[in-house]
Amino acid sequence: MASTTIQVSRETRDHLAALAGERGLTLGQLVQQLAEQQPTAEQRAERLAAARRHVRDVIGLGISDEEFDQAPDILGNIYRIAAAKAAAARDAA
């Protein structure tokens, strides 16, 4: 495997080295894991297109991308409801 040098501050290097050590990884392995966990805009767009194709196939309806874009943010709404309930429970305690 070819390697390269990435210049970061000493503080950042030390922080990454500590994280890598806690996880039993080398610094290079940690950076590789972090990079793999962060998809590029192109990868996110590909995943979105694949997810929409899957939904269309499962439901069997011709839902356009515009219809997807106008649909309510169900997951976002669930997160907001859960956060509100958690805050209410915390305030009641």
GROMACS .gro file of N, CA, C and O in nm:
model
  372
    1MET      N    1   0.084  -0.117   0.000
    1MET     CA    2   0.000   0.000   0.000
    1MET      C    3   0.088   0.124   0.000
    1MET      O    4   0.179   0.137   0.080
    2ALA      N    5   0.059   0.214  -0.090
    2ALA     CA    6   0.132   0.340  -0.096
    2ALA      C    7   0.088   0.428   0.019
    2ALA      O    8  -0.026   0.421   0.065
    3SER      N    9   0.179   0.511   0.067
    3SER     CA   10   0.143   0.600   0.177
    3SER      C   11   0.183   0.743   0.140
    3SER      O   12   0.258   0.765   0.046
    4THR      N   13   0.129   0.835   0.216
    4THR     CA   14   0.158   0.976   0.193
    4THR      C   15   0.162   1.046   0.329
    4THR      O   16   0.128   0.987   0.431
    5THR      N   17   0.201   1.169   0.329
    5THR     CA   18   0.209   1.247   0.452
    5THR      C   19   0.097   1.350   0.453
    5THR      O   20   0.071   1.415   0.351
    6ILE      N   21   0.032   1.363   0.566
    6ILE     CA   22  -0.071   1.465   0.584
    6ILE      C   23  -0.021   1.556   0.695
    6ILE      O   24   0.011   1.510   0.804
    7GLN      N   25  -0.017   1.686   0.668
    7GLN     CA   26   0.032   1.779   0.768
    7GLN      C   27  -0.085   1.832   0.852
    7GLN      O   28  -0.182   1.886   0.798
    8VAL      N   29  -0.076   1.810   0.982
    8VAL     CA   30  -0.174   1.860   1.078
    8VAL      C   31  -0.096   1.919   1.195
    8VAL      O   32   0.023   1.897   1.211
    9SER      N   33  -0.168   1.991   1.280
    9SER     CA   34  -0.102   2.047   1.398
    9SER      C   35  -0.059   1.932   1.491
    9SER      O   36  -0.113   1.821   1.484
   10ARG      N   37   0.035   1.962   1.579
   10ARG     CA   38   0.078   1.860   1.676
   10ARG      C   39  -0.040   1.816   1.764
   10ARG      O   40  -0.053   1.698   1.797
   11GLU      N   41  -0.124   1.912   1.800
   11GLU     CA   42  -0.239   1.881   1.885
   11GLU      C   43  -0.332   1.782   1.814
   11GLU      O   44  -0.379   1.686   1.875
   12THR      N   45  -0.356   1.806   1.687
   12THR     CA   46  -0.442   1.716   1.611
   12THR      C   47  -0.377   1.579   1.598
   12THR      O   48  -0.443   1.476   1.617
   13ARG      N   49  -0.248   1.576   1.567
   13ARG     CA   50  -0.177   1.448   1.559
   13ARG      C   51  -0.184   1.373   1.689
   13ARG      O   52  -0.214   1.253   1.692
   14ASP      N   53  -0.161   1.440   1.801
   14ASP     CA   54  -0.164   1.375   1.930
   14ASP      C   55  -0.305   1.323   1.963
   14ASP      O   56  -0.321   1.214   2.018
   15HIS      N   57  -0.405   1.401   1.928
   15HIS     CA   58  -0.544   1.359   1.951
   15HIS      C   59  -0.576   1.235   1.870
   15HIS      O   60  -0.633   1.138   1.921
   16LEU      N   61  -0.540   1.237   1.742
   16LEU     CA   62  -0.565   1.121   1.656
   16LEU      C   63  -0.487   0.999   1.704
   16LEU      O   64  -0.539   0.886   1.702
   17ALA      N   65  -0.365   1.020   1.748
   17ALA     CA   66  -0.284   0.909   1.799
   17ALA      C   67  -0.347   0.849   1.924
   17ALA      O   68  -0.349   0.726   1.941
   18ALA      N   69  -0.401   0.933   2.011
   18ALA     CA   70  -0.468   0.883   2.131
   18ALA      C   71  -0.592   0.802   2.093
   18ALA      O   72  -0.617   0.694   2.148
   19LEU      N   73  -0.671   0.853   1.998
   19LEU     CA   74  -0.789   0.779   1.952
   19LEU      C   75  -0.749   0.645   1.892
   19LEU      O   76  -0.812   0.542   1.919
   20ALA      N   77  -0.646   0.648   1.810
   20ALA     CA   78  -0.600   0.524   1.747
   20ALA      C   79  -0.555   0.424   1.853
   20ALA      O   80  -0.591   0.306   1.848
   21GLY      N   81  -0.480   0.472   1.951
   21GLY     CA   82  -0.432   0.383   2.058
   21GLY      C   83  -0.546   0.321   2.136
   21GLY      O   84  -0.543   0.202   2.169
   22GLU      N   85  -0.649   0.402   2.166
   22GLU     CA   86  -0.765   0.351   2.240
   22GLU      C   87  -0.837   0.241   2.162
   22GLU      O   88  -0.899   0.152   2.221
   23ARG      N   89  -0.829   0.248   2.030
   23ARG     CA   90  -0.900   0.152   1.946
   23ARG      C   91  -0.811   0.038   1.897
   23ARG      O   92  -0.854  -0.047   1.820
   24GLY      N   93  -0.686   0.041   1.938
   24GLY     CA   94  -0.593  -0.064   1.897
   24GLY      C   95  -0.556  -0.055   1.750
   24GLY      O   96  -0.531  -0.156   1.685
   25LEU      N   97  -0.551   0.067   1.698
   25LEU     CA   98  -0.522   0.089   1.557
   25LEU      C   99  -0.396   0.172   1.541
   25LEU      O  100  -0.355   0.243   1.634
   26THR      N  101  -0.339   0.166   1.423
   26THR     CA  102  -0.234   0.261   1.390
   26THR      C  103  -0.300   0.393   1.352
   26THR      O  104  -0.420   0.397   1.323
   27LEU      N  105  -0.223   0.496   1.347
   27LEU     CA  106  -0.275   0.627   1.306
   27LEU      C  107  -0.330   0.620   1.163
   27LEU      O  108  -0.437   0.673   1.134
   28GLY      N  109  -0.259   0.552   1.077
   28GLY     CA  110  -0.304   0.537   0.939
   28GLY      C  111  -0.436   0.462   0.929
   28GLY      O  112  -0.524   0.497   0.851
   29GLN      N  113  -0.450   0.355   1.008
   29GLN     CA  114  -0.574   0.278   1.008
   29GLN      C  115  -0.691   0.364   1.057
   29GLN      O  116  -0.802   0.356   1.004
   30LEU      N  117  -0.667   0.447   1.160
   30LEU     CA  118  -0.772   0.533   1.212
   30LEU      C  119  -0.815   0.634   1.106
   30LEU      O  120  -0.934   0.652   1.082
   31VAL      N  121  -0.719   0.697   1.040
   31VAL     CA  122  -0.753   0.795   0.937
   31VAL      C  123  -0.829   0.727   0.824
   31VAL      O  124  -0.928   0.781   0.773
   32GLN      N  125  -0.791   0.606   0.786
   32GLN     CA  126  -0.862   0.533   0.682
   32GLN      C  127  -1.006   0.505   0.725
   32GLN      O  128  -1.099   0.526   0.647
   33GLN      N  129  -1.026   0.461   0.850
   33GLN     CA  130  -1.161   0.436   0.900
   33GLN      C  131  -1.245   0.563   0.898
   33GLN      O  132  -1.361   0.562   0.856
   34LEU      N  133  -1.187   0.673   0.944
   34LEU     CA  134  -1.260   0.800   0.945
   34LEU      C  135  -1.299   0.842   0.804
   34LEU      O  136  -1.411   0.888   0.781
   35ALA      N  137  -1.208   0.826   0.709
   35ALA     CA  138  -1.237   0.863   0.572
   35ALA      C  139  -1.346   0.775   0.513
   35ALA      O  140  -1.434   0.823   0.441
   36GLU      N  141  -1.343   0.646   0.543
   36GLU     CA  142  -1.443   0.554   0.490
   36GLU      C  143  -1.582   0.581   0.547
   36GLU      O  144  -1.682   0.552   0.483
   37GLN      N  145  -1.589   0.639   0.667
   37GLN     CA  146  -1.717   0.669   0.730
   37GLN      C  147  -1.781   0.797   0.677
   37GLN      O  148  -1.897   0.824   0.706
   38GLN      N  149  -1.708   0.874   0.598
   38GLN     CA  150  -1.757   1.003   0.549
   38GLN      C  151  -1.770   0.997   0.397
   38GLN      O  152  -1.673   1.020   0.325
   39PRO      N  153  -1.889   0.966   0.345
   39PRO     CA  154  -1.903   0.958   0.200
   39PRO      C  155  -1.892   1.096   0.134
   39PRO      O  156  -1.925   1.198   0.195
   40THR      N  157  -1.847   1.096   0.011
   40THR     CA  158  -1.839   1.219  -0.066
   40THR      C  159  -1.980   1.257  -0.112
   40THR      O  160  -2.074   1.177  -0.102
   41ALA      N  161  -1.994   1.377  -0.164
   41ALA     CA  162  -2.124   1.421  -0.216
   41ALA      C  163  -2.171   1.327  -0.327
   41ALA      O  164  -2.289   1.292  -0.334
   42GLU      N  165  -2.080   1.284  -0.411
   42GLU     CA  166  -2.115   1.191  -0.519
   42GLU      C  167  -2.164   1.058  -0.463
   42GLU      O  168  -2.263   1.002  -0.510
   43GLN      N  169  -2.095   1.006  -0.361
   43GLN     CA  170  -2.137   0.880  -0.299
   43GLN      C  171  -2.274   0.895  -0.232
   43GLN      O  172  -2.357   0.804  -0.240
   44ARG      N  173  -2.298   1.009  -0.165
   44ARG     CA  174  -2.428   1.031  -0.103
   44ARG      C  175  -2.538   1.035  -0.208
   44ARG      O  176  -2.646   0.979  -0.190
   45ALA      N  177  -2.511   1.101  -0.321
   45ALA     CA  178  -2.610   1.108  -0.430
   45ALA      C  179  -2.637   0.969  -0.486
   45ALA      O  180  -2.752   0.935  -0.515
   46GLU      N  181  -2.534   0.887  -0.500
   46GLU     CA  182  -2.552   0.750  -0.550
   46GLU      C  183  -2.636   0.668  -0.453
   46GLU      O  184  -2.724   0.593  -0.495
   47ARG      N  185  -2.610   0.683  -0.324
   47ARG     CA  186  -2.688   0.610  -0.223
   47ARG      C  187  -2.834   0.654  -0.223
   47ARG      O  188  -2.924   0.572  -0.209
   48LEU      N  189  -2.856   0.784  -0.237
   48LEU     CA  190  -2.992   0.835  -0.241
   48LEU      C  191  -3.067   0.780  -0.363
   48LEU      O  192  -3.181   0.735  -0.352
   49ALA      N  193  -3.000   0.780  -0.478
   49ALA     CA  194  -3.063   0.728  -0.600
   49ALA      C  195  -3.094   0.579  -0.583
   49ALA      O  196  -3.202   0.533  -0.622
   50ALA      N  197  -3.002   0.503  -0.524
   50ALA     CA  198  -3.025   0.361  -0.503
   50ALA      C  199  -3.140   0.337  -0.405
   50ALA      O  200  -3.223   0.248  -0.426
   51ALA      N  201  -3.147   0.419  -0.300
   51ALA     CA  202  -3.255   0.404  -0.202
   51ALA      C  203  -3.390   0.436  -0.266
   51ALA      O  204  -3.489   0.366  -0.243
   52ARG      N  205  -3.393   0.538  -0.350
   52ARG     CA  206  -3.518   0.573  -0.418
   52ARG      C  207  -3.560   0.463  -0.515
   52ARG      O  208  -3.678   0.430  -0.524
   53ARG      N  209  -3.463   0.404  -0.588
   53ARG     CA  210  -3.496   0.292  -0.677
   53ARG      C  211  -3.553   0.177  -0.597
   53ARG      O  212  -3.652   0.115  -0.637
   54HIS      N  213  -3.493   0.149  -0.483
   54HIS     CA  214  -3.541   0.039  -0.398
   54HIS      C  215  -3.684   0.064  -0.351
   54HIS      O  216  -3.768  -0.025  -0.357
   55VAL      N  217  -3.711   0.185  -0.305
   55VAL     CA  218  -3.847   0.219  -0.260
   55VAL      C  219  -3.945   0.204  -0.375
   55VAL      O  220  -4.054   0.149  -0.358
   56ARG      N  221  -3.907   0.252  -0.492
   56ARG     CA  222  -3.996   0.240  -0.608
   56ARG      C  223  -4.024   0.093  -0.640
   56ARG      O  224  -4.138   0.057  -0.671
   57ASP      N  225  -3.921   0.010  -0.633
   57ASP     CA  226  -3.939  -0.133  -0.662
   57ASP      C  227  -4.025  -0.201  -0.558
   57ASP      O  228  -4.110  -0.283  -0.591
   58VAL      N  229  -4.004  -0.168  -0.431
   58VAL     CA  230  -4.079  -0.231  -0.323
   58VAL      C  231  -4.225  -0.188  -0.326
   58VAL      O  232  -4.316  -0.270  -0.313
   59ILE      N  233  -4.249  -0.058  -0.342
   59ILE     CA  234  -4.386  -0.007  -0.342
   59ILE      C  235  -4.454  -0.036  -0.475
   59ILE      O  236  -4.574  -0.058  -0.480
   60GLY      N  237  -4.378  -0.036  -0.582
   60GLY     CA  238  -4.435  -0.061  -0.713
   60GLY      C  239  -4.503   0.060  -0.775
   60GLY      O  240  -4.585   0.045  -0.865
   61LEU      N  241  -4.471   0.178  -0.726
   61LEU     CA  242  -4.529   0.301  -0.780
   61LEU      C  243  -4.421   0.385  -0.845
   61LEU      O  244  -4.307   0.385  -0.802
   62GLY      N  245  -4.461   0.460  -0.945
   62GLY     CA  246  -4.367   0.549  -1.010
   62GLY      C  247  -4.359   0.682  -0.940
   62GLY      O  248  -4.422   0.778  -0.981
   63ILE      N  249  -4.284   0.689  -0.830
   63ILE     CA  250  -4.269   0.813  -0.754
   63ILE      C  251  -4.151   0.891  -0.814
   63ILE      O  252  -4.040   0.840  -0.822
   64SER      N  253  -4.176   1.014  -0.854
   64SER     CA  254  -4.070   1.095  -0.914
   64SER      C  255  -3.976   1.148  -0.806
   64SER      O  256  -4.010   1.152  -0.688
   65ASP      N  257  -3.859   1.193  -0.851
   65ASP     CA  258  -3.765   1.253  -0.757
   65ASP      C  259  -3.826   1.379  -0.694
   65ASP      O  260  -3.803   1.407  -0.576
   66GLU      N  261  -3.903   1.454  -0.772
   66GLU     CA  262  -3.969   1.574  -0.719
   66GLU      C  263  -4.066   1.537  -0.607
   66GLU      O  264  -4.075   1.605  -0.506
   67GLU      N  265  -4.140   1.426  -0.625
   67GLU     CA  266  -4.232   1.381  -0.521
   67GLU      C  267  -4.157   1.337  -0.396
   67GLU      O  268  -4.199   1.365  -0.284
   68PHE      N  269  -4.043   1.272  -0.415
   68PHE     CA  270  -3.960   1.236  -0.300
   68PHE      C  271  -3.915   1.360  -0.227
   68PHE      O  272  -3.918   1.368  -0.104
   69ASP      N  273  -3.870   1.460  -0.303
   69ASP     CA  274  -3.818   1.584  -0.242
   69ASP      C  275  -3.926   1.660  -0.167
   69ASP      O  276  -3.897   1.730  -0.070
   70GLN      N  277  -4.052   1.648  -0.209
   70GLN     CA  278  -4.162   1.719  -0.144
   70GLN      C  279  -4.223   1.640  -0.029
   70GLN      O  280  -4.303   1.696   0.047
   71ALA      N  281  -4.184   1.515  -0.015
   71ALA     CA  282  -4.241   1.431   0.092
   71ALA      C  283  -4.196   1.483   0.228
   71ALA      O  284  -4.089   1.543   0.241
   72PRO      N  285  -4.277   1.461   0.331
   72PRO     CA  286  -4.238   1.506   0.465
   72PRO      C  287  -4.113   1.434   0.514
   72PRO      O  288  -4.086   1.320   0.474
   73ASP      N  289  -4.039   1.502   0.597
   73ASP     CA  290  -3.918   1.446   0.657
   73ASP      C  291  -3.959   1.359   0.775
   73ASP      O  292  -3.957   1.403   0.891
   74ILE      N  293  -3.998   1.236   0.748
   74ILE     CA  294  -4.051   1.148   0.851
   74ILE      C  295  -3.948   1.121   0.961
   74ILE      O  296  -3.978   1.134   1.079
   75LEU      N  297  -3.825   1.087   0.921
   75LEU     CA  298  -3.723   1.058   1.022
   75LEU      C  299  -3.692   1.183   1.104
   75LEU      O  300  -3.680   1.176   1.227
   76GLY      N  301  -3.685   1.298   1.040
   76GLY     CA  302  -3.662   1.423   1.112
   76GLY      C  303  -3.773   1.451   1.210
   76GLY      O  304  -3.749   1.496   1.323
   77ASN      N  305  -3.897   1.424   1.169
   77ASN     CA  306  -4.011   1.444   1.259
   77ASN      C  307  -4.005   1.350   1.378
   77ASN      O  308  -4.035   1.390   1.492
   78ILE      N  309  -3.965   1.226   1.355
   78ILE     CA  310  -3.951   1.129   1.465
   78ILE      C  311  -3.845   1.179   1.564
   78ILE      O  312  -3.866   1.176   1.685
   79TYR      N  313  -3.732   1.228   1.513
   79TYR     CA  314  -3.627   1.280   1.601
   79TYR      C  315  -3.678   1.399   1.682
   79TYR      O  316  -3.650   1.410   1.801
   80ARG      N  317  -3.753   1.489   1.618
   80ARG     CA  318  -3.806   1.607   1.689
   80ARG      C  319  -3.904   1.564   1.798
   80ARG      O  320  -3.901   1.617   1.910
   81ILE      N  321  -3.992   1.470   1.767
   81ILE     CA  322  -4.089   1.422   1.866
   81ILE      C  323  -4.017   1.357   1.983
   81ILE      O  324  -4.048   1.382   2.100
   82ALA      N  325  -3.919   1.272   1.952
   82ALA     CA  326  -3.843   1.204   2.058
   82ALA      C  327  -3.768   1.304   2.144
   82ALA      O  328  -3.766   1.292   2.267
   83ALA      N  329  -3.709   1.406   2.083
   83ALA     CA  330  -3.636   1.508   2.159
   83ALA      C  331  -3.732   1.585   2.249
   83ALA      O  332  -3.700   1.615   2.365
   84ALA      N  333  -3.850   1.618   2.197
   84ALA     CA  334  -3.949   1.691   2.278
   84ALA      C  335  -3.995   1.606   2.396
   84ALA      O  336  -4.008   1.657   2.508
   85LYS      N  337  -4.018   1.477   2.373
   85LYS     CA  338  -4.060   1.389   2.482
   85LYS      C  339  -3.949   1.373   2.586
   85LYS      O  340  -3.976   1.373   2.706
   86ALA      N  341  -3.826   1.363   2.541
   86ALA     CA  342  -3.713   1.350   2.633
   86ALA      C  343  -3.699   1.478   2.716
   86ALA      O  344  -3.676   1.472   2.839
   87ALA      N  345  -3.715   1.594   2.653
   87ALA     CA  346  -3.706   1.721   2.725
   87ALA      C  347  -3.820   1.733   2.825
   87ALA      O  348  -3.799   1.777   2.940
   88ALA      N  349  -3.941   1.692   2.787
   88ALA     CA  350  -4.055   1.699   2.878
   88ALA      C  351  -4.033   1.606   2.998
   88ALA      O  352  -4.062   1.644   3.111
   89ALA      N  353  -3.982   1.489   2.973
   89ALA     CA  354  -3.956   1.394   3.082
   89ALA      C  355  -3.848   1.448   3.176
   89ALA      O  356  -3.857   1.437   3.298
   90ARG      N  357  -3.746   1.511   3.119
   90ARG     CA  358  -3.638   1.569   3.199
   90ARG      C  359  -3.691   1.684   3.284
   90ARG      O  360  -3.659   1.698   3.402
   91ASP      N  361  -3.776   1.768   3.223
   91ASP     CA  362  -3.832   1.882   3.296
   91ASP      C  363  -3.927   1.837   3.407
   91ASP      O  364  -3.936   1.903   3.511
   92ALA      N  365  -3.996   1.726   3.384
   92ALA     CA  366  -4.090   1.674   3.484
   92ALA      C  367  -4.017   1.610   3.603
   92ALA      O  368  -4.073   1.602   3.711
   93ALA      N  369  -3.894   1.567   3.579
   93ALA     CA  370  -3.819   1.498   3.686
   93ALA      C  371  -3.763   1.593   3.788
   93ALA      O  372  -3.759   1.707   3.785
   0.00000   0.00000   0.00000
